[in-house]
mmCIF file with all atom_site columns, C-alpha atoms in Angstrom:
data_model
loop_
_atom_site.group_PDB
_atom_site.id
_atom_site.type_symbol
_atom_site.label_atom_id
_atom_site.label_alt_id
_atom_site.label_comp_id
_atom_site.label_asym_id
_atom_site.label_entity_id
_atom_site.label_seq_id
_atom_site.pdbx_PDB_ins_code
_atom_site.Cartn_x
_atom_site.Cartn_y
_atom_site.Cartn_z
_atom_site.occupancy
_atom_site.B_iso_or_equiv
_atom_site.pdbx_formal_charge
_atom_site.auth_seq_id
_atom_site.auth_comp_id
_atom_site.auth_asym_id
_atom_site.auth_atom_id
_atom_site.pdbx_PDB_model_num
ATOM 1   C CA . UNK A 1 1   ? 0.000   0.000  0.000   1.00 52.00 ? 1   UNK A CA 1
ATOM 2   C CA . UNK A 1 2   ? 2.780   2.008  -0.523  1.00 84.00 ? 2   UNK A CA 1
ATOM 3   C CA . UNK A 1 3   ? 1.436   4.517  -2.904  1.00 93.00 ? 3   UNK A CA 1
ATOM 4   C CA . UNK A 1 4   ? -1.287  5.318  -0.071  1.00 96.00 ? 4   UNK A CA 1
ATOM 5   C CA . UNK A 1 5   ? 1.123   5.702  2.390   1.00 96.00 ? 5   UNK A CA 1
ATOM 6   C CA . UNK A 1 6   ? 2.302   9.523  2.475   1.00 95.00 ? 6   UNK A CA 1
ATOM 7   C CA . UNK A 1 7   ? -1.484  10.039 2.304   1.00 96.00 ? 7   UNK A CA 1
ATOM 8   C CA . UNK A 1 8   ? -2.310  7.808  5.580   1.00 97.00 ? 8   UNK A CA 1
ATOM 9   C CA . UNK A 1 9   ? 0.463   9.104  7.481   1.00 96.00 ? 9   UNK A CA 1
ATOM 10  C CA . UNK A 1 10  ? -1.191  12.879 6.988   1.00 95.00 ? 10  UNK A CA 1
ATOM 11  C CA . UNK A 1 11  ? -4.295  11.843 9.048   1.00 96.00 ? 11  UNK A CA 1
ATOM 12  C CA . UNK A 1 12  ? -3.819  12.600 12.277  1.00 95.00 ? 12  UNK A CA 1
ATOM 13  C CA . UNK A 1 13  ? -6.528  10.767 13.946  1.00 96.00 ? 13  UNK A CA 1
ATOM 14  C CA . UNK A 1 14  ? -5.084  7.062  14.389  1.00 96.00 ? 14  UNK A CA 1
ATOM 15  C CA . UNK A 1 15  ? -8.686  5.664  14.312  1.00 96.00 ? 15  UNK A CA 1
ATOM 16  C CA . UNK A 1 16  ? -9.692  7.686  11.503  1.00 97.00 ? 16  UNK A CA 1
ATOM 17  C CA . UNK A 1 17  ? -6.177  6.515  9.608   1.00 97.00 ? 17  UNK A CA 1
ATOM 18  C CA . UNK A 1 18  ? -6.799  2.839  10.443  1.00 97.00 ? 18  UNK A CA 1
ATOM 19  C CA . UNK A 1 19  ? -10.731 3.038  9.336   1.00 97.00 ? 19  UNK A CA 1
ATOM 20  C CA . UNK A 1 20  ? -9.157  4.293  5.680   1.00 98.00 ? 20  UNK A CA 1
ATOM 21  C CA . UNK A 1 21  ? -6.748  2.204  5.678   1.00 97.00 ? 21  UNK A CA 1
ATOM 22  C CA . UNK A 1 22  ? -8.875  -0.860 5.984   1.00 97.00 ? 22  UNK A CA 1
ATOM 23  C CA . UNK A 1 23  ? -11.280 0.645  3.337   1.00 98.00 ? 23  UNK A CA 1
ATOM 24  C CA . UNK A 1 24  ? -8.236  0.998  0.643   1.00 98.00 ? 24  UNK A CA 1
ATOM 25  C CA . UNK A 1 25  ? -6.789  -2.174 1.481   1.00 97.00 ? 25  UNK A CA 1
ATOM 26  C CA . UNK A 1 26  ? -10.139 -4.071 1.044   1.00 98.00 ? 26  UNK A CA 1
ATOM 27  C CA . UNK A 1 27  ? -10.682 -2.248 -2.297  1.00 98.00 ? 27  UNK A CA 1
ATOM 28  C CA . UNK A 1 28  ? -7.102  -3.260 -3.381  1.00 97.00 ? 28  UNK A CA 1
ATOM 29  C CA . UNK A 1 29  ? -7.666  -7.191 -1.816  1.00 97.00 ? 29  UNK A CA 1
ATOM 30  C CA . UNK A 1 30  ? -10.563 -7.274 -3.842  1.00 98.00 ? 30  UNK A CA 1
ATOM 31  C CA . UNK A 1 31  ? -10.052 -5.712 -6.823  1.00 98.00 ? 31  UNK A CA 1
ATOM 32  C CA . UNK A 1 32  ? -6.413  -6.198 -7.610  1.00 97.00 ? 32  UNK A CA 1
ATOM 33  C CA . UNK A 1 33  ? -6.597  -5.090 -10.903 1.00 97.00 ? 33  UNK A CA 1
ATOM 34  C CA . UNK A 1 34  ? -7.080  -1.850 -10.278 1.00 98.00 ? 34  UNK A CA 1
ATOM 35  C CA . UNK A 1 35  ? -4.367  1.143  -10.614 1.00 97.00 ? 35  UNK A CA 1
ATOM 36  C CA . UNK A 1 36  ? -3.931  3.097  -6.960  1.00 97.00 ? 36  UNK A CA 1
ATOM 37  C CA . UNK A 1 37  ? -3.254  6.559  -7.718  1.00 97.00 ? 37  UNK A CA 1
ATOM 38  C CA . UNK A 1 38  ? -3.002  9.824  -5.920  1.00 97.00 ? 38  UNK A CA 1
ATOM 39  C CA . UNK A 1 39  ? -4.626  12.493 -7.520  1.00 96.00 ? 39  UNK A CA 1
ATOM 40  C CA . UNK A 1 40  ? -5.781  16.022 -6.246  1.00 94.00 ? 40  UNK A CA 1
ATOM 41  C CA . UNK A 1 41  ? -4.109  15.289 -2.924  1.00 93.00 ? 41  UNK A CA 1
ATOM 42  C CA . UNK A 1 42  ? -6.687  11.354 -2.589  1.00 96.00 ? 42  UNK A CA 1
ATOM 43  C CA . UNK A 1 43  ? -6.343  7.812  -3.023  1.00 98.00 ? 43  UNK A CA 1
ATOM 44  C CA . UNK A 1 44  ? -8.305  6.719  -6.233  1.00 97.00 ? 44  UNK A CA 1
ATOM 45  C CA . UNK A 1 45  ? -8.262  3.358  -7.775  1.00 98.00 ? 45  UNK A CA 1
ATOM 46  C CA . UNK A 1 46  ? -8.164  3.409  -11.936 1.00 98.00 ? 46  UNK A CA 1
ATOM 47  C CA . UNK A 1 47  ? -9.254  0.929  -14.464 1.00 97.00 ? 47  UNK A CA 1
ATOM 48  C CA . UNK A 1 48  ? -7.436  1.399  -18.016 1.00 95.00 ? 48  UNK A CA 1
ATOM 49  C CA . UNK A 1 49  ? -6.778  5.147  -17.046 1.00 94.00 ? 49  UNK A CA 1
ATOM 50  C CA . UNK A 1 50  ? -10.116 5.703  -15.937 1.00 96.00 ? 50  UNK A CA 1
ATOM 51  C CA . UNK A 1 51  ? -11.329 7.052  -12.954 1.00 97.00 ? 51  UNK A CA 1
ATOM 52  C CA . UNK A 1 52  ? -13.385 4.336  -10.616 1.00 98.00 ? 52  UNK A CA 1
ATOM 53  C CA . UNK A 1 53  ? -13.508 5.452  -7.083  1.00 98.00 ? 53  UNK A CA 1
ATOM 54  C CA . UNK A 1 54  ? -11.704 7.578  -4.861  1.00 97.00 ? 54  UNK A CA 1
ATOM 55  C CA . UNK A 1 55  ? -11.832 8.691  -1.008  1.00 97.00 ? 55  UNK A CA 1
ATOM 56  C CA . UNK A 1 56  ? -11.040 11.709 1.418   1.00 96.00 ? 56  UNK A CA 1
ATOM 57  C CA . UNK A 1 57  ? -11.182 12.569 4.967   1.00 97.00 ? 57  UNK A CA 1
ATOM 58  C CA . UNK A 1 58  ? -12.829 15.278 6.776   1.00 95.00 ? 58  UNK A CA 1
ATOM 59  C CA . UNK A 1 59  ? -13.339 15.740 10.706  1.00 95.00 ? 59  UNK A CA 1
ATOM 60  C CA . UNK A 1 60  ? -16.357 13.676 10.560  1.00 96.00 ? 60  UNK A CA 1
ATOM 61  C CA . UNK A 1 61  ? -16.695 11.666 7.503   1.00 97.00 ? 61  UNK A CA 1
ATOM 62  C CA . UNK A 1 62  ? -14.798 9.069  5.240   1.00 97.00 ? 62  UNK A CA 1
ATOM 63  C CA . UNK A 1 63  ? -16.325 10.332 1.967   1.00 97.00 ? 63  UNK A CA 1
ATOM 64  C CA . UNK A 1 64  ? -16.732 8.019  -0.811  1.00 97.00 ? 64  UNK A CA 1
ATOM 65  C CA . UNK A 1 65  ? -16.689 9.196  -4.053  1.00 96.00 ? 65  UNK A CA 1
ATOM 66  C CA . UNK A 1 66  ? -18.136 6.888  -7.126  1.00 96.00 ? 66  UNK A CA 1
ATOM 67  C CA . UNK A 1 67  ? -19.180 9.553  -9.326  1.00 94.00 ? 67  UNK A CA 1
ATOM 68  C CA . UNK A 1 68  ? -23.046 10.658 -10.013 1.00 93.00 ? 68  UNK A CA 1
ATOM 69  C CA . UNK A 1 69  ? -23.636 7.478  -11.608 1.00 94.00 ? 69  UNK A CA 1
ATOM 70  C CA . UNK A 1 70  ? -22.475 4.865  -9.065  1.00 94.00 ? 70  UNK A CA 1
ATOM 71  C CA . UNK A 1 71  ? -24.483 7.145  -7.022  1.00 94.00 ? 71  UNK A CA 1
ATOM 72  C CA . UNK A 1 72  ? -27.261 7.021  -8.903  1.00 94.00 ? 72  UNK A CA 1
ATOM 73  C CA . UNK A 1 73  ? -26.984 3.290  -9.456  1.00 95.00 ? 73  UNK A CA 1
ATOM 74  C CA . UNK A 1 74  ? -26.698 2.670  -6.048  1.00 95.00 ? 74  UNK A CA 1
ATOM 75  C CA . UNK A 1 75  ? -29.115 5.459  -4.754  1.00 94.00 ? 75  UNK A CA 1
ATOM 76  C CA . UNK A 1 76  ? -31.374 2.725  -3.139  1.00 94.00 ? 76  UNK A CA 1
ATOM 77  C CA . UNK A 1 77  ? -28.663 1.144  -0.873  1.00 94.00 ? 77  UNK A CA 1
ATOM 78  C CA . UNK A 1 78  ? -26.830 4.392  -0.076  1.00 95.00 ? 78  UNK A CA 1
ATOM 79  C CA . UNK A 1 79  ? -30.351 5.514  1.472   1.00 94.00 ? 79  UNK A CA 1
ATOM 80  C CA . UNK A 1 80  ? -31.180 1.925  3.232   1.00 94.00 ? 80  UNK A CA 1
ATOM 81  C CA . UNK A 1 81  ? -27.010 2.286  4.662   1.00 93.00 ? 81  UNK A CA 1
ATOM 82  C CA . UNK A 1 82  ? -28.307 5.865  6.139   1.00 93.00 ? 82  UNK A CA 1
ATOM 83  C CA . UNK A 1 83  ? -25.266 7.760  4.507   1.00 96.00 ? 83  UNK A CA 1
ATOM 84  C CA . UNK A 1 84  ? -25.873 11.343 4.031   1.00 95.00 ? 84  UNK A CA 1
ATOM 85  C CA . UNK A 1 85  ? -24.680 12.169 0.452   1.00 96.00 ? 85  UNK A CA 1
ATOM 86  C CA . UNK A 1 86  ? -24.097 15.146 -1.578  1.00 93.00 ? 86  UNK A CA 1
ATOM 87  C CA . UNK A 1 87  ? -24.322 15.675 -5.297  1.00 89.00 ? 87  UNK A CA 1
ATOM 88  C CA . UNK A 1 88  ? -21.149 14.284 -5.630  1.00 92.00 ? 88  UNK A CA 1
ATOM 89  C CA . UNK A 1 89  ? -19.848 12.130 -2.360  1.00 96.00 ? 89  UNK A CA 1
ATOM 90  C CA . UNK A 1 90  ? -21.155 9.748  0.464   1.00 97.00 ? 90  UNK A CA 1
ATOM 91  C CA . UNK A 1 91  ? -20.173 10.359 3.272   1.00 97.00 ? 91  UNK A CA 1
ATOM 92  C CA . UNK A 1 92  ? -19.891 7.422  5.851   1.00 97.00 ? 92  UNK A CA 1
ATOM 93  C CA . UNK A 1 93  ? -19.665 8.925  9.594   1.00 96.00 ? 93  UNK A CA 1
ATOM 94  C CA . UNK A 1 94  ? -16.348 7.643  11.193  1.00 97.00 ? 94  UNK A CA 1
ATOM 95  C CA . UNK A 1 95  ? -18.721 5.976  14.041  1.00 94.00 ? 95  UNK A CA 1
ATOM 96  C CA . UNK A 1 96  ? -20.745 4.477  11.478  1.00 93.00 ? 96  UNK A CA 1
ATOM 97  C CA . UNK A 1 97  ? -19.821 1.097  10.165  1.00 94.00 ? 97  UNK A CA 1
ATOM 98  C CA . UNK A 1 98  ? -18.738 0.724  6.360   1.00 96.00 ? 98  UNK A CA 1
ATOM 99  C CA . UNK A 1 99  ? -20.803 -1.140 3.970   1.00 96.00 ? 99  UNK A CA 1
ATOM 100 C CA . UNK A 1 100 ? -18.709 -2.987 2.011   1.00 97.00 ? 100 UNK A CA 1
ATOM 101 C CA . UNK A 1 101 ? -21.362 -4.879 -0.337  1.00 96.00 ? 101 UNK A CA 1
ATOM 102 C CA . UNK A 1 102 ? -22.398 -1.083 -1.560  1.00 96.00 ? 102 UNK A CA 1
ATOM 103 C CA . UNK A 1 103 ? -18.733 -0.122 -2.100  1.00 97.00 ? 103 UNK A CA 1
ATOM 104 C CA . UNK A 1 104 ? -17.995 -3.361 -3.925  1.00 97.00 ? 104 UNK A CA 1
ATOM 105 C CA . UNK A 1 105 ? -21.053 -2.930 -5.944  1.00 97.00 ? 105 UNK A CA 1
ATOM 106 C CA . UNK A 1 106 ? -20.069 0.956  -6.738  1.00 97.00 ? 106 UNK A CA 1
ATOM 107 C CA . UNK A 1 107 ? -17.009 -0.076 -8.199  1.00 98.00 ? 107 UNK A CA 1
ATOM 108 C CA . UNK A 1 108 ? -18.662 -3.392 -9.777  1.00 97.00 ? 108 UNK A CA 1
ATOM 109 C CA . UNK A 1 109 ? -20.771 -0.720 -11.705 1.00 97.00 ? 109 UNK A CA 1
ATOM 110 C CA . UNK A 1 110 ? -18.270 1.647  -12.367 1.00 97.00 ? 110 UNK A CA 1
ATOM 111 C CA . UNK A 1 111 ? -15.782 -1.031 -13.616 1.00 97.00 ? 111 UNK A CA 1
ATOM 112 C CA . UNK A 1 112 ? -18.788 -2.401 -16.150 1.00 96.00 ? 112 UNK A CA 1
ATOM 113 C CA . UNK A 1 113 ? -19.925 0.764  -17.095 1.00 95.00 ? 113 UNK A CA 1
ATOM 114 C CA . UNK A 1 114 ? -16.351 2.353  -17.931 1.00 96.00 ? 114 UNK A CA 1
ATOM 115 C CA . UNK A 1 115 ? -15.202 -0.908 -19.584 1.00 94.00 ? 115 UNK A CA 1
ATOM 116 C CA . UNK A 1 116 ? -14.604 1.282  -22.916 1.00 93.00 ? 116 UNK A CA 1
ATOM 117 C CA . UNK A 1 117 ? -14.387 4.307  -21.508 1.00 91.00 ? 117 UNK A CA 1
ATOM 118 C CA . UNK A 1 118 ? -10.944 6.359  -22.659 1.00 90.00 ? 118 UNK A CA 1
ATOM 119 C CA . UNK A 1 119 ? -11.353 9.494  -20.837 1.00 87.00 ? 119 UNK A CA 1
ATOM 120 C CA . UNK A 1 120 ? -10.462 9.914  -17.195 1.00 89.00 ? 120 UNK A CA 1
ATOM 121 C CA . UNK A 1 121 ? -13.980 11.256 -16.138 1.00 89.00 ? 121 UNK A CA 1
ATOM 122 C CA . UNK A 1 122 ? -17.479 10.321 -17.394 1.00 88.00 ? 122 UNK A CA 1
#
């Protein structure tokens, strides 16, 4: 998880650092084809150059970000998981537990969806 690391080591909070950690390792356990990458200062995973998922931290909130469309795809379970969301991110409360069969089917999506994508963004 090296390319994570600088990242990981800039949150402060030790429980909020573990909590993303686990979340980017169990995205990179299972999906292991996909690219981790730093970009804009947060750990995204890539398919073929193109954008899938990516994550930041704030005081309150690991906030998942799948783009509108995993959002949209997903709008059902992101509402039965109680996440408050934005236009753009979910944000899962750092004493909330993490749903990992709505990230995994986020990134199924995205990964399906972008399969000929070219473009970084959608």
């Amino acid at each position: 998880m090296t390319v994570f690391a600088d990242f990981l080591a800039g949150i402060d909070d030790l429980q909020h650092r573990e909590r993303t950690k686990e979340v980017l390792d169990w995205i990179s356990d299972s999906y292991p084809q996909l690219e981790k990458v730093i970009k804009w200062n947060q750990p995204m995973f890539t398919d073929h150059g193109t954008y899938i998922i990516g994550f930041s931290t704030a005081k309150k909130h690991l906030a998942v970000a799948p783009e509108r469309a995993g959002m949209a795809y997903c709008a059902e379970e992101i509402k039965a998981a109680g996440y408050d969301t934005t236009k753009d991110i979910i944000r899962i409360p750092w004493t909330e537990p993490v749903d990992y069969s709505l990230l995994a089917k986020m990134v199924e999506f995205n990964i399906i969806d972008k399969k000929e994508y070219t473009s970084f963004w959608r």
